CSV table of C-alpha atoms and ligand atoms in Angstrom, one decimal:
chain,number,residue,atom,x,y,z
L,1065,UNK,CA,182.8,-50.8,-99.7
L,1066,UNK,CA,179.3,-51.9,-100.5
L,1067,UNK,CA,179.3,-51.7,-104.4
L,1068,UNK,CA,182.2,-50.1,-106.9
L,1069,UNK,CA,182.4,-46.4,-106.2
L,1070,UNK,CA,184.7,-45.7,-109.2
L,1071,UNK,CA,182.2,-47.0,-111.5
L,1072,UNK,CA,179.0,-45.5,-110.1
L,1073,UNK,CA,180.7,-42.5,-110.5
L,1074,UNK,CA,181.1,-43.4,-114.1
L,1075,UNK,CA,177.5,-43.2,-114.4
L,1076,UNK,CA,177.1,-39.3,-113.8
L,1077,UNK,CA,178.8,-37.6,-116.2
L,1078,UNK,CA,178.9,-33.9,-113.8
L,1079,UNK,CA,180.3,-35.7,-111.7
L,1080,UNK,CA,183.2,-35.9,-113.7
L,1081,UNK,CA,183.9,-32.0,-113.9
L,1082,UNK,CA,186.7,-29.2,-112.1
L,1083,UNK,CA,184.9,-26.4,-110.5
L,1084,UNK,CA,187.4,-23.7,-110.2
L,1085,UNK,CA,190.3,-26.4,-111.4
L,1086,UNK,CA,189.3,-28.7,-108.4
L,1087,UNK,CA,187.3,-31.8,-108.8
L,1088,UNK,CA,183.7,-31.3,-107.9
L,1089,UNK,CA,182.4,-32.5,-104.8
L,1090,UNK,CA,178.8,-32.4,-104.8
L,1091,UNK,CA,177.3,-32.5,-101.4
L,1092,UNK,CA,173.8,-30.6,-102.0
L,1093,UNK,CA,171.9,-33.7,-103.0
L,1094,UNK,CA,169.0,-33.2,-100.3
L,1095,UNK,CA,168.3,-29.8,-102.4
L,1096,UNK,CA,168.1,-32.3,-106.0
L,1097,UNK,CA,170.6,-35.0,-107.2
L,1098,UNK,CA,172.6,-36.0,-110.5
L,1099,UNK,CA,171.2,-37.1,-113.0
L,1100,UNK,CA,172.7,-40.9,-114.6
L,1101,UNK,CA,173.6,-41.1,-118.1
L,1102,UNK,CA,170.9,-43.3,-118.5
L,1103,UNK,CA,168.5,-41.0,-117.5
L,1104,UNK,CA,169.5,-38.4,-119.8
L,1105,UNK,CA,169.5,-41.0,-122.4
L,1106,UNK,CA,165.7,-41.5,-121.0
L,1107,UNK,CA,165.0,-38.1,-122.2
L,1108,UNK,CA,167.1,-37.7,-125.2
L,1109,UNK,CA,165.5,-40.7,-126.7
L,1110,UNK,CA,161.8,-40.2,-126.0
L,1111,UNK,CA,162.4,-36.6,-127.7
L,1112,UNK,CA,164.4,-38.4,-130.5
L,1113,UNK,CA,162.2,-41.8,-131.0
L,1114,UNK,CA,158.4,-41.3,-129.4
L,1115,UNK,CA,157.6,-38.2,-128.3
L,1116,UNK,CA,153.8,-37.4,-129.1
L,1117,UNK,CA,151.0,-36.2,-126.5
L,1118,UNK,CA,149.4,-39.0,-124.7
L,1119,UNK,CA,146.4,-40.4,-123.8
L,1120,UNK,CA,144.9,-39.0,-127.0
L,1121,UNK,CA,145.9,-39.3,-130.9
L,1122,UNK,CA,145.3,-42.7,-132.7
L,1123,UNK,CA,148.9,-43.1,-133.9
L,1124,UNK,CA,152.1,-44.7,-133.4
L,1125,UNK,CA,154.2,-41.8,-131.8
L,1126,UNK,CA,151.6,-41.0,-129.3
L,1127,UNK,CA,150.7,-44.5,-128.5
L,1128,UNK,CA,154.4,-45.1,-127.8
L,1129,UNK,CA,155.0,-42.5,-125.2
L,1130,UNK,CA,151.5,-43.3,-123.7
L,1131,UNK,CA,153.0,-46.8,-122.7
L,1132,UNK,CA,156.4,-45.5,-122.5
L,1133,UNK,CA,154.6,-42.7,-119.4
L,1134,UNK,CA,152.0,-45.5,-118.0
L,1135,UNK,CA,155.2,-47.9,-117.6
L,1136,UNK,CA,156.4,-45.6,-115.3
L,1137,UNK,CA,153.2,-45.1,-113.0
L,1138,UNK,CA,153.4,-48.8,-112.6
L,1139,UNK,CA,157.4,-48.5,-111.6
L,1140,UNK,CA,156.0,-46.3,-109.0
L,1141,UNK,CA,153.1,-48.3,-107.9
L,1142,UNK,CA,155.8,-51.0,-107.8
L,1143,UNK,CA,158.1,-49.2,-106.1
L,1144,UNK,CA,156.2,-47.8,-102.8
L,1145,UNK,CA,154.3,-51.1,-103.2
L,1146,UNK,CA,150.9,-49.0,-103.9
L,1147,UNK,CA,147.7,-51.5,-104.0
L,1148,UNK,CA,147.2,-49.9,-107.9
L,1149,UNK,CA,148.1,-47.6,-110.7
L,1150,UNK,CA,144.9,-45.7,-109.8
L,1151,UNK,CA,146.6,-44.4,-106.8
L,1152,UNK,CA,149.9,-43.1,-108.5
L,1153,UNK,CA,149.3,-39.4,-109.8
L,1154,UNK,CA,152.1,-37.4,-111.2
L,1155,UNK,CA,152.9,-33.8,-110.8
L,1156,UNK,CA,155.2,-31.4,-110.6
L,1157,UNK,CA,156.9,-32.1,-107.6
L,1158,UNK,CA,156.1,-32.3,-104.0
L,1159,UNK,CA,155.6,-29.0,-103.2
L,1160,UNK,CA,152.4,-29.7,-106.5
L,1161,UNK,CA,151.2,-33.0,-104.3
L,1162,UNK,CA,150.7,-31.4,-101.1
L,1163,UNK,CA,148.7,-28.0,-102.7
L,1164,UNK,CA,146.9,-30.9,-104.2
L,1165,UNK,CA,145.9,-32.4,-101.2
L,1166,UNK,CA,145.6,-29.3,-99.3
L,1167,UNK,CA,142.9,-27.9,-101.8
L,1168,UNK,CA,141.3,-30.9,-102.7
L,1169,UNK,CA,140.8,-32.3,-99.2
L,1170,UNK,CA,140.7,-29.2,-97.6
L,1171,UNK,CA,137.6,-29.0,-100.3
L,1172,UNK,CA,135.9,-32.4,-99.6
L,1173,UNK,CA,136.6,-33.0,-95.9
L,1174,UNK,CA,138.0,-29.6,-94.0
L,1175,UNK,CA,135.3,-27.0,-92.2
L,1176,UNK,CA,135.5,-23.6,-90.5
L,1177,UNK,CA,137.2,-24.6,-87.0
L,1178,UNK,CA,139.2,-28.1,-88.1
L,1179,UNK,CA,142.6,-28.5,-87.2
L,1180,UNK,CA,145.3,-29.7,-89.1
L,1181,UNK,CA,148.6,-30.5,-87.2
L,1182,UNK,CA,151.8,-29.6,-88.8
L,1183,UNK,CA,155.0,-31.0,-87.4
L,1184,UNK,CA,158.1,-27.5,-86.6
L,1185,UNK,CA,160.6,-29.2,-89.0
L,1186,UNK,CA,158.4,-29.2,-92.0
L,1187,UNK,CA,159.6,-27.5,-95.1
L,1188,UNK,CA,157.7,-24.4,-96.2
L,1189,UNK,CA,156.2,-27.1,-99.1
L,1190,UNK,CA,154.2,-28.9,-96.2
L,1191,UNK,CA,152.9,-25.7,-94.3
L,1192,UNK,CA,151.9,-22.9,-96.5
L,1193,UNK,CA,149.8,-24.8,-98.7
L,1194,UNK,CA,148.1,-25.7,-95.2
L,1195,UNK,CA,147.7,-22.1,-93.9
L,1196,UNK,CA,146.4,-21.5,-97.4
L,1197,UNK,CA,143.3,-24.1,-97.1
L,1198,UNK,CA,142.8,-22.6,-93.3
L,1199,UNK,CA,142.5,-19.3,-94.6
L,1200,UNK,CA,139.9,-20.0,-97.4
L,1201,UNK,CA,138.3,-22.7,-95.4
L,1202,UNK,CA,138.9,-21.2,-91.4
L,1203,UNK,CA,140.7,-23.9,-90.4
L,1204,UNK,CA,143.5,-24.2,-87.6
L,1205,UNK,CA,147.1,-25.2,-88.1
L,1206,UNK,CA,148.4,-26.6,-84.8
L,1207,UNK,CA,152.0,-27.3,-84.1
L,1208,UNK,CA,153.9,-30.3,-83.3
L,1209,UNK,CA,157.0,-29.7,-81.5
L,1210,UNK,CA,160.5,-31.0,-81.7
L,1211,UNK,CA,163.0,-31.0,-79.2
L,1212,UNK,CA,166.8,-29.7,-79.2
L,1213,UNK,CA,168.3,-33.0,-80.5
L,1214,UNK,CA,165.8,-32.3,-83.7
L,1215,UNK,CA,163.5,-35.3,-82.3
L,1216,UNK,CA,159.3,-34.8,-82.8
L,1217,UNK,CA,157.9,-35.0,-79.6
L,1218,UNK,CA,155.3,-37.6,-80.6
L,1219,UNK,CA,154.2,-38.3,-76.7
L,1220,UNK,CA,152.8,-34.9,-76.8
L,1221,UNK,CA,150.7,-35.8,-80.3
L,1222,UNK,CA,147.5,-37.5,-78.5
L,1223,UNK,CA,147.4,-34.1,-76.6
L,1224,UNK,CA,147.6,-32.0,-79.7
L,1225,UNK,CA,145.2,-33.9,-80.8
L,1226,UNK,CA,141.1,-32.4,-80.9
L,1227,UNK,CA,137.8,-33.9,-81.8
L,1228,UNK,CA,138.5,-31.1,-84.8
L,1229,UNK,CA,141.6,-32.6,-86.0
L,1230,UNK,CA,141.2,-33.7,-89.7
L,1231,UNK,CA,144.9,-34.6,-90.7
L,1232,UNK,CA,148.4,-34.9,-89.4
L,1233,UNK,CA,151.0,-33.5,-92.1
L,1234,UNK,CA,154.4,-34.6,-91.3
L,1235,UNK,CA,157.7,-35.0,-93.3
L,1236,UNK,CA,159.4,-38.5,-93.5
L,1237,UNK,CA,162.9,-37.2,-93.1
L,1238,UNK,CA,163.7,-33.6,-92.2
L,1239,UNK,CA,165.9,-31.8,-95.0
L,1240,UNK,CA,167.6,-30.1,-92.6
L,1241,UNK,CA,168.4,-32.1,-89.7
L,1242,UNK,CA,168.3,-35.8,-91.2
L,1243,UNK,CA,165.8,-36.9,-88.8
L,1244,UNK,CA,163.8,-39.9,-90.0
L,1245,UNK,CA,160.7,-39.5,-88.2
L,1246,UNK,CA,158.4,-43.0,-87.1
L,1247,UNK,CA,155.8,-42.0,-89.5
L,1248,UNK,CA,154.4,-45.5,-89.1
L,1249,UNK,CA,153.6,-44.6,-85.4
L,1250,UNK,CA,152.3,-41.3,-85.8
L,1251,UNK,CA,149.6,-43.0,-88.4
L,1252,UNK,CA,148.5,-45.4,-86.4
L,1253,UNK,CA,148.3,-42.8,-83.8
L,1254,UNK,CA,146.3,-40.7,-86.4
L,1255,UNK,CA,143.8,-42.9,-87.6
L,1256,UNK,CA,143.2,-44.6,-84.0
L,1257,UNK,CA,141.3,-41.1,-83.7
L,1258,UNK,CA,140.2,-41.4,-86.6
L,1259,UNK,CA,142.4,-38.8,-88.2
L,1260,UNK,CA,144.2,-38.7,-91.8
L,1261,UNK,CA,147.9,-38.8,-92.1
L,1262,UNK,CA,149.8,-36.8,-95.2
L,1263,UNK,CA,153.4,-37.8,-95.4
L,1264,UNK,CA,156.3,-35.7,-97.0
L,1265,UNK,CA,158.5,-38.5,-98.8
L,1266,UNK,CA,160.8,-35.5,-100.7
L,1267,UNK,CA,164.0,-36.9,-98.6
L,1268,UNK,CA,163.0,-40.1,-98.1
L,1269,UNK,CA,162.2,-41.8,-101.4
L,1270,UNK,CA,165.8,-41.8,-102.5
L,1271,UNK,CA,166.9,-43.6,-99.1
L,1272,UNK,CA,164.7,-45.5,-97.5
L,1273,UNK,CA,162.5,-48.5,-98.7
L,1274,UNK,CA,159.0,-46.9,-99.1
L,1275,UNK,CA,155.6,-49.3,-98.5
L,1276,UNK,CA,153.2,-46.7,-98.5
L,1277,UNK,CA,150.9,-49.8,-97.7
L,1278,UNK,CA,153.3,-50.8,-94.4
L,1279,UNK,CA,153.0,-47.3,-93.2
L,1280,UNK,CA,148.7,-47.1,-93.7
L,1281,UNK,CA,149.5,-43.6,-95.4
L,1282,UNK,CA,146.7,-41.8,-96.4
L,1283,UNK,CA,148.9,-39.4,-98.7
L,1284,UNK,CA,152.0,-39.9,-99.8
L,1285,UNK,CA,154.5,-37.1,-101.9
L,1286,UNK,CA,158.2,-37.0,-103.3
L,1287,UNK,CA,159.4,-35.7,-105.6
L,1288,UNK,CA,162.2,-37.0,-109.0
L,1289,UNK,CA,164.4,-34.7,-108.7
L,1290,UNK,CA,165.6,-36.2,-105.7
L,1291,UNK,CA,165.7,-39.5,-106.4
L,1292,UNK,CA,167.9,-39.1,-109.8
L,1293,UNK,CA,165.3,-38.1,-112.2
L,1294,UNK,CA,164.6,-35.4,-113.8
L,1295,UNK,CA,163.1,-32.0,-112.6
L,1296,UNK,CA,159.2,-31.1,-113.0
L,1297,UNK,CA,158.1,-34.3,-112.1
L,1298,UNK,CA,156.6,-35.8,-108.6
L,1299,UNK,CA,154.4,-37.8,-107.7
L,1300,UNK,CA,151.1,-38.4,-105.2
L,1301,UNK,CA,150.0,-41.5,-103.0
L,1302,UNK,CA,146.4,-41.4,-102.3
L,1303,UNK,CA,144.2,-44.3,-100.6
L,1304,UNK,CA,141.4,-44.4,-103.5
L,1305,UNK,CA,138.3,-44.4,-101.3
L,1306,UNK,CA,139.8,-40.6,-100.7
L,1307,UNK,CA,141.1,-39.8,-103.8
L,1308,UNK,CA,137.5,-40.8,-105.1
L,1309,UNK,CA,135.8,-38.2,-102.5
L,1310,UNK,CA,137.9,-35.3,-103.5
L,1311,UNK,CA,137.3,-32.7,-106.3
L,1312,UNK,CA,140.0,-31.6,-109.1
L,1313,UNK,CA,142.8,-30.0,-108.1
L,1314,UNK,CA,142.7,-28.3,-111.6
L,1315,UNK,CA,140.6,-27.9,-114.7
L,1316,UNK,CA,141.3,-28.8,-118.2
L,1317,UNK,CA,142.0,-31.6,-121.0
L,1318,UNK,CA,142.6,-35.6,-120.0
L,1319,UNK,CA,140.4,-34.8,-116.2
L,1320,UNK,CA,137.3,-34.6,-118.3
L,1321,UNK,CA,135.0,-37.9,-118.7
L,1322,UNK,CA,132.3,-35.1,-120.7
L,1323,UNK,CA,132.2,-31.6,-120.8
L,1324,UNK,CA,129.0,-29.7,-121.0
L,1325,UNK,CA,128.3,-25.7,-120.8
L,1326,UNK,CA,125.7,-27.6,-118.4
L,1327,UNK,CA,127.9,-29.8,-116.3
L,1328,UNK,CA,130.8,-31.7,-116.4
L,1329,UNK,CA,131.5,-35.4,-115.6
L,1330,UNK,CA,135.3,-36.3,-114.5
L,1331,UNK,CA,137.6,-38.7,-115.6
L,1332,UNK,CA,138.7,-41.6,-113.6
L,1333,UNK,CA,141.7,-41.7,-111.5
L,1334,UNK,CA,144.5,-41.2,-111.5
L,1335,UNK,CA,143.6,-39.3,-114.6
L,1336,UNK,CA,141.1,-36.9,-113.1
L,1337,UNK,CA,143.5,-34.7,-111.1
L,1338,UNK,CA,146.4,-34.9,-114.3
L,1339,UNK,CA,145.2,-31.9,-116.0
L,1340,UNK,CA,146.8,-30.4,-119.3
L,1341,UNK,CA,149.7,-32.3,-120.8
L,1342,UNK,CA,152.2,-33.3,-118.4
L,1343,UNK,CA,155.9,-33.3,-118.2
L,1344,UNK,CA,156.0,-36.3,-121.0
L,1345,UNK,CA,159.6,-37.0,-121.3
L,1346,UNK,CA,160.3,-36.4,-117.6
L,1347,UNK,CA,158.1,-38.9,-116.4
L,1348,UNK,CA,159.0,-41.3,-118.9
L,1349,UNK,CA,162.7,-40.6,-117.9
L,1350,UNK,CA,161.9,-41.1,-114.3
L,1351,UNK,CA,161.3,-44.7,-115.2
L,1352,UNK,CA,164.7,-45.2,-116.1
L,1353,UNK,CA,166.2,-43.3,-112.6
L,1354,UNK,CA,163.3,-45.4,-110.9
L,1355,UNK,CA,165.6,-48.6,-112.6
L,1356,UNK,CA,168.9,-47.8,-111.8
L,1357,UNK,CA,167.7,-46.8,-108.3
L,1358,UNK,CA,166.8,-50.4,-108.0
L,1359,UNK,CA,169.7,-51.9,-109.9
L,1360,UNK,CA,171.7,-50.3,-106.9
L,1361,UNK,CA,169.2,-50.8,-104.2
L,1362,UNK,CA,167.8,-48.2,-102.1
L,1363,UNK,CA,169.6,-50.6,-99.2
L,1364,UNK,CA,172.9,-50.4,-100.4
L,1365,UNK,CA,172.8,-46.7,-101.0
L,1366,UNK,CA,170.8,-45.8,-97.4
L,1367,UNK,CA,173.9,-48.2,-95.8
L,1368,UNK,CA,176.4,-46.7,-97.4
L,1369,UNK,CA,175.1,-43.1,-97.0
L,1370,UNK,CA,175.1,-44.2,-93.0
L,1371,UNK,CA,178.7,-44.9,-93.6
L,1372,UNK,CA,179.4,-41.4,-95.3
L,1373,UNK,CA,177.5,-39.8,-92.6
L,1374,UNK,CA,178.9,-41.5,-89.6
L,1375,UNK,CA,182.8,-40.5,-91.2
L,1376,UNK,CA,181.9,-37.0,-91.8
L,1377,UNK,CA,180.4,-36.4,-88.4
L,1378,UNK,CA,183.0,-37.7,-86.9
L,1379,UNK,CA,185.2,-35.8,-88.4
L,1380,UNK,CA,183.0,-32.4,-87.9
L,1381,UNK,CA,182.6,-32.4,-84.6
L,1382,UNK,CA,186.7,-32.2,-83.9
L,1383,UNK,CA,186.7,-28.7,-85.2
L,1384,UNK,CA,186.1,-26.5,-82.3
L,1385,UNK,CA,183.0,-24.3,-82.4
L,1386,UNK,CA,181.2,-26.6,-84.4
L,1387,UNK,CA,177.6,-27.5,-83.8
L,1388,UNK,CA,175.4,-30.2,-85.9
L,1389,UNK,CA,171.9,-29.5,-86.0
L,1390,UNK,CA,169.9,-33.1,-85.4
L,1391,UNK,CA,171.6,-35.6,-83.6
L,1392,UNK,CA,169.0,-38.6,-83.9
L,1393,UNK,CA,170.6,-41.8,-84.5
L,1394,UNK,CA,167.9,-42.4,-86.9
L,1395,UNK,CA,169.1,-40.0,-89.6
L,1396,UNK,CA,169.4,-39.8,-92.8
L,1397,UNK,CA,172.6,-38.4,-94.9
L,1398,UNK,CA,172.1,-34.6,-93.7
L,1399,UNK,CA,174.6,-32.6,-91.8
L,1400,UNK,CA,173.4,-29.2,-90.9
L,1401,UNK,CA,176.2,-27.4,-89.0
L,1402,UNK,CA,177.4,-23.6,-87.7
L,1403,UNK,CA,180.9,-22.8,-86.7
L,1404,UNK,CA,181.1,-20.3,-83.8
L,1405,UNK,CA,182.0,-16.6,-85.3
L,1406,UNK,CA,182.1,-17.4,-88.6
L,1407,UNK,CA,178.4,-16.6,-91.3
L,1408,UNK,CA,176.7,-19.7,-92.7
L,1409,UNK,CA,177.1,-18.0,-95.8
L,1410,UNK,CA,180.2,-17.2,-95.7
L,1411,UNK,CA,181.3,-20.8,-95.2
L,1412,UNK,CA,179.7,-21.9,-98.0
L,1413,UNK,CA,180.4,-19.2,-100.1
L,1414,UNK,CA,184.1,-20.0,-99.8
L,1415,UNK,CA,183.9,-24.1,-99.8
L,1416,UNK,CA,182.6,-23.5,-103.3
L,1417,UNK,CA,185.9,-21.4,-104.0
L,1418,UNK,CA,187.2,-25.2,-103.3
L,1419,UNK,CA,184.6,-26.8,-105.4
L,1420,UNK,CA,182.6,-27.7,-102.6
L,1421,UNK,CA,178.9,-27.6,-103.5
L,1422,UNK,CA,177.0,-27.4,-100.1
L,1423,UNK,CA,173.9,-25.3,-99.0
L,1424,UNK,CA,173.8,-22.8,-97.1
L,1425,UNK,CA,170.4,-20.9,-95.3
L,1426,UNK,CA,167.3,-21.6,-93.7
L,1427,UNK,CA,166.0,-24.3,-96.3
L,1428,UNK,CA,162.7,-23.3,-96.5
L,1429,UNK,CA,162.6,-24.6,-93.0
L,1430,UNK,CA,161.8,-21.1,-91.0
L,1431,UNK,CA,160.1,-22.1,-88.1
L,1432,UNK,CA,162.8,-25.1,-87.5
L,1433,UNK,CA,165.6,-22.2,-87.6
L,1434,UNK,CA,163.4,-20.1,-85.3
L,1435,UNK,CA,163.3,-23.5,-82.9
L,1436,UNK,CA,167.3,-23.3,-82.7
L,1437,UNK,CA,167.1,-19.5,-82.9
L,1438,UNK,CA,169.3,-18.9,-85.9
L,1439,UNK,CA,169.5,-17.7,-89.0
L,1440,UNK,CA,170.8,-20.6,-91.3
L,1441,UNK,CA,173.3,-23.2,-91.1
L,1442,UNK,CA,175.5,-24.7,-93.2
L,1443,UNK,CA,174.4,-28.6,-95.3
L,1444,UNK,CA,176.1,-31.1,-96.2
L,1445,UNK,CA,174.0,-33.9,-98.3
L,1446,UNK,CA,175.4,-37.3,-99.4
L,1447,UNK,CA,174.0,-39.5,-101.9
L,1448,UNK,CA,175.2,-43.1,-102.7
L,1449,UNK,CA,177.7,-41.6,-105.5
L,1450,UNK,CA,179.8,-39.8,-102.5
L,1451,UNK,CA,182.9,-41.1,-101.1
L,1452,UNK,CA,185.2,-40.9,-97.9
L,1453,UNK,CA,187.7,-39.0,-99.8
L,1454,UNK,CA,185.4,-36.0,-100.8
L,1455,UNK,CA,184.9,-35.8,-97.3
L,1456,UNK,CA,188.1,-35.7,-96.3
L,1457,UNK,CA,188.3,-32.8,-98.9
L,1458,UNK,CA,185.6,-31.0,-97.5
L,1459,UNK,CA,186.9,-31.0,-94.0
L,1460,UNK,CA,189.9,-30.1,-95.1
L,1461,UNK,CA,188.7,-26.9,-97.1
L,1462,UNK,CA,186.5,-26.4,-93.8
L,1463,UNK,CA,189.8,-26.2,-91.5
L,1464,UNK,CA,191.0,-23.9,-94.1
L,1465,UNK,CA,188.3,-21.6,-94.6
L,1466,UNK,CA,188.1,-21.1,-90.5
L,1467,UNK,CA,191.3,-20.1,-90.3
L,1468,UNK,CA,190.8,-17.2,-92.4
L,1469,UNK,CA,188.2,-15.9,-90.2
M,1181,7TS,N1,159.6,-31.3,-98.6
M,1181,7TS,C1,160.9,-31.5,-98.2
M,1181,7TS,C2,161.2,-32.3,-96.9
M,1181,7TS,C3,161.9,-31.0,-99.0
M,1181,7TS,O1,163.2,-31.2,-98.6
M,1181,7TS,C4,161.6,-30.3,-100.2
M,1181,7TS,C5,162.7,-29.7,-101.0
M,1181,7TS,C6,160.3,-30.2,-100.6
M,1181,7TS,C7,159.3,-30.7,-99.8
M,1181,7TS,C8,159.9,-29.5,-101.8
M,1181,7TS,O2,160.2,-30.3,-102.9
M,1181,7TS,P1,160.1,-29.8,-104.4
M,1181,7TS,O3,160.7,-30.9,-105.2
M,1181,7TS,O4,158.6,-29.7,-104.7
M,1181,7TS,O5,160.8,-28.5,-104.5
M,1181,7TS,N2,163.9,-29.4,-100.3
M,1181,7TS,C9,164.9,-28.6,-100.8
M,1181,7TS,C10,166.0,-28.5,-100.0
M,1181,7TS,O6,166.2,-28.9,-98.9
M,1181,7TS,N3,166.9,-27.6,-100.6
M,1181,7TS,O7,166.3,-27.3,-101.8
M,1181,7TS,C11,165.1,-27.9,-101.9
């Protein structure tokens, strides 16, 4: 045992519920995590003590929750070791960063015929908004394969690769099958042609140390629900020298330097693509997951997720019939499984009958399913609050709920 279980647990208060009369066991953390009681405190206490817009009104409140939100940005900066604050944009969520990127760059640097190459296991979030900018802008999107153990086939990138490719989109770490993908290659594959590189951090940001400056990302996206924040916040990495070149994302207060019927001058970054008032409390509240993520370490949880992984797979693969989706050794906490004759859905549907929370479907991953040629599968997601004996639970309800079929 890395660090005291018992008393991380502590720290979530749903964690501490019965579902059904049975003790929760909460294994859909790639889809969004828990929540500390610190972070719920976060929010509770900026709505109680300093809530006010920010940015804008000459008085206490609202100069209290303008430092209270720009303390974050610089946890952010600090925490993906970002060159400055200028860089760090919030937003909704990933799914908000890449439509940002895919408009705005599409806008400033995309013309009729580019290509953009878009890795199979990408999540819905990190391809429509790309066939979206290729529509309006008659673009391409080319694929980049995996292969049957859920590995990209990087050697075939320089092939994929035109004198029309603008940017490589690629996830970090695939929601459904773990993989954690050598994004560090694949940019300095991309910008030896020359090429931008936009990476997906939504399952990474929680479990693995991020140096957005290590990797020479050009974009960077996650998201805080994932990471033990609150929902409705995410945020974007940009390199400035592009984040400079590219138009608002969306127009309104706070991205305004001067507004004129005959023209209008934008504000300065990071504030010119934070239009309209932004989640307030939830960014300041991400702060405080931001700190307790560090006060555990993103090292000790990614090791002790390993653990939780390496146990449960071990464990899986005695039941017969089973098959895990992604097999990499690089992998994150992710199990995506089917059992032979018996509906995805149907499994999960009656491990929650056990209070087993797991997902079930194609997790906005479509294409990835249509790789494997099924419909769904069955996920299992750890996070650093997990333990050996929930697993044991869960493959015990598993056995169970096979049996009946
Ligand atoms: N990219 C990846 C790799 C993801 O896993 C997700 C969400 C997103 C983008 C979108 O993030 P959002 O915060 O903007 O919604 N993934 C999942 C999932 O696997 N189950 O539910 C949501």
């Amino acid at each position: 045992m890395i660090f005291d279980i018992d008393k991380i647990r502590q720290d979530f208060p749903i964690l501490q519920q019965k579902i059904y009369n049975r003790p929760l066991v909460y294994f859909d953390n790639a889809a969004t995590t828990q929540r500390p009681q610190r972070v719920i405190d976060a929010l509770t206490r900026t709505y109680t003590e300093y809530y006010g817009n920010i940015h804008r009104a000459a008085h206490f409140l609202a100069d209290k929750a303008t430092e209270a939100y720009e303390q974050t940005r610089e946890m952010v900066r600090e925490l993906i070791n970002a060159e400055s604050r200028e860089q760090i944009i919030f937003t909704k969520g990933t799914t908000e960063s890449i439509n940002l990127v895919a408009f705005s760059f599409g806008e400033a640097f995309i013309q009729e015929g580019d290509e953009i190459i878009v890795s199979e296991m990408e999540h819905h979030s990190n391809i429509v908004p790309w066939q979206l900018m290729a529509g309006r802008k008659g673009a391409k999107i080319v694929m980049l394969p995996i292969d049957d153990d859920g590995r990209l086939q990087i050697e075939k990138l320089e092939s994929l690769i035109s004198n029309r490719t603008k940017l490589i989109a690629v996830t970090h770490v695939s929601n459904v099958l773990g993989t954690i993908n050598p994004v560090k290659q694949i940019a300095q594959i991309a910008h030896s042609n020359g090429i931008r590189i936009l990476i997906d951090g939504a399952q990474a940001a929680a479990h693995l140390r991020i140096d957005v400056q290590d990797l020479d990302a050009d974009f960077y996206a996650f998201s805080a629900h994932k990471m033990y924040g609150p929902n409705g916040v995410g945020v974007l990495y940009g390199k400035k020298e592009l984040l400079e070149q590219m138009p608002p994302y969306q127009g309104g207060g706070e991205m305004i330097s001067e507004v004129k019927f005959a023209g209008t001058t934008y504000n300065e970054l990071p504030y010119k693509f934070e239009a309209g008032t932004p989640n307030i409390s939830g960014v300041i509240a991400f702060g405080a997951a931001i700190g307790y993520l560090q006060q555990i370490g993103i090292e000790n949880a990614a090791a002790w997720e390993t653990e939780l992984l390496n146990y449960a797979t071990k464990q899986l693969l005695t039941i017969p019939g089973l098959r895990i989706y992604g097999t990499q050794v690089e992998k994150s906490g992710v199990i995506s499984f089917n059992v032979e004759g018996v509906h995805f859905f149907d499994l999960g549907t009656m491990l929650d009958k056990f209070g087993i929370a797991v997902r079930t479907g194609h997790h906005c991953a479509d294409p990835l399913m249509d790789h494997f040629d099924i419909q769904g599968t069955v996920r299992a997601s750890f996070a650093f609050y997990n333990t050996k004996e929930e697993i044991d639970v869960f493959v015990a309800a598993l056995k169970k709920v096979i049996s009946m079929f």
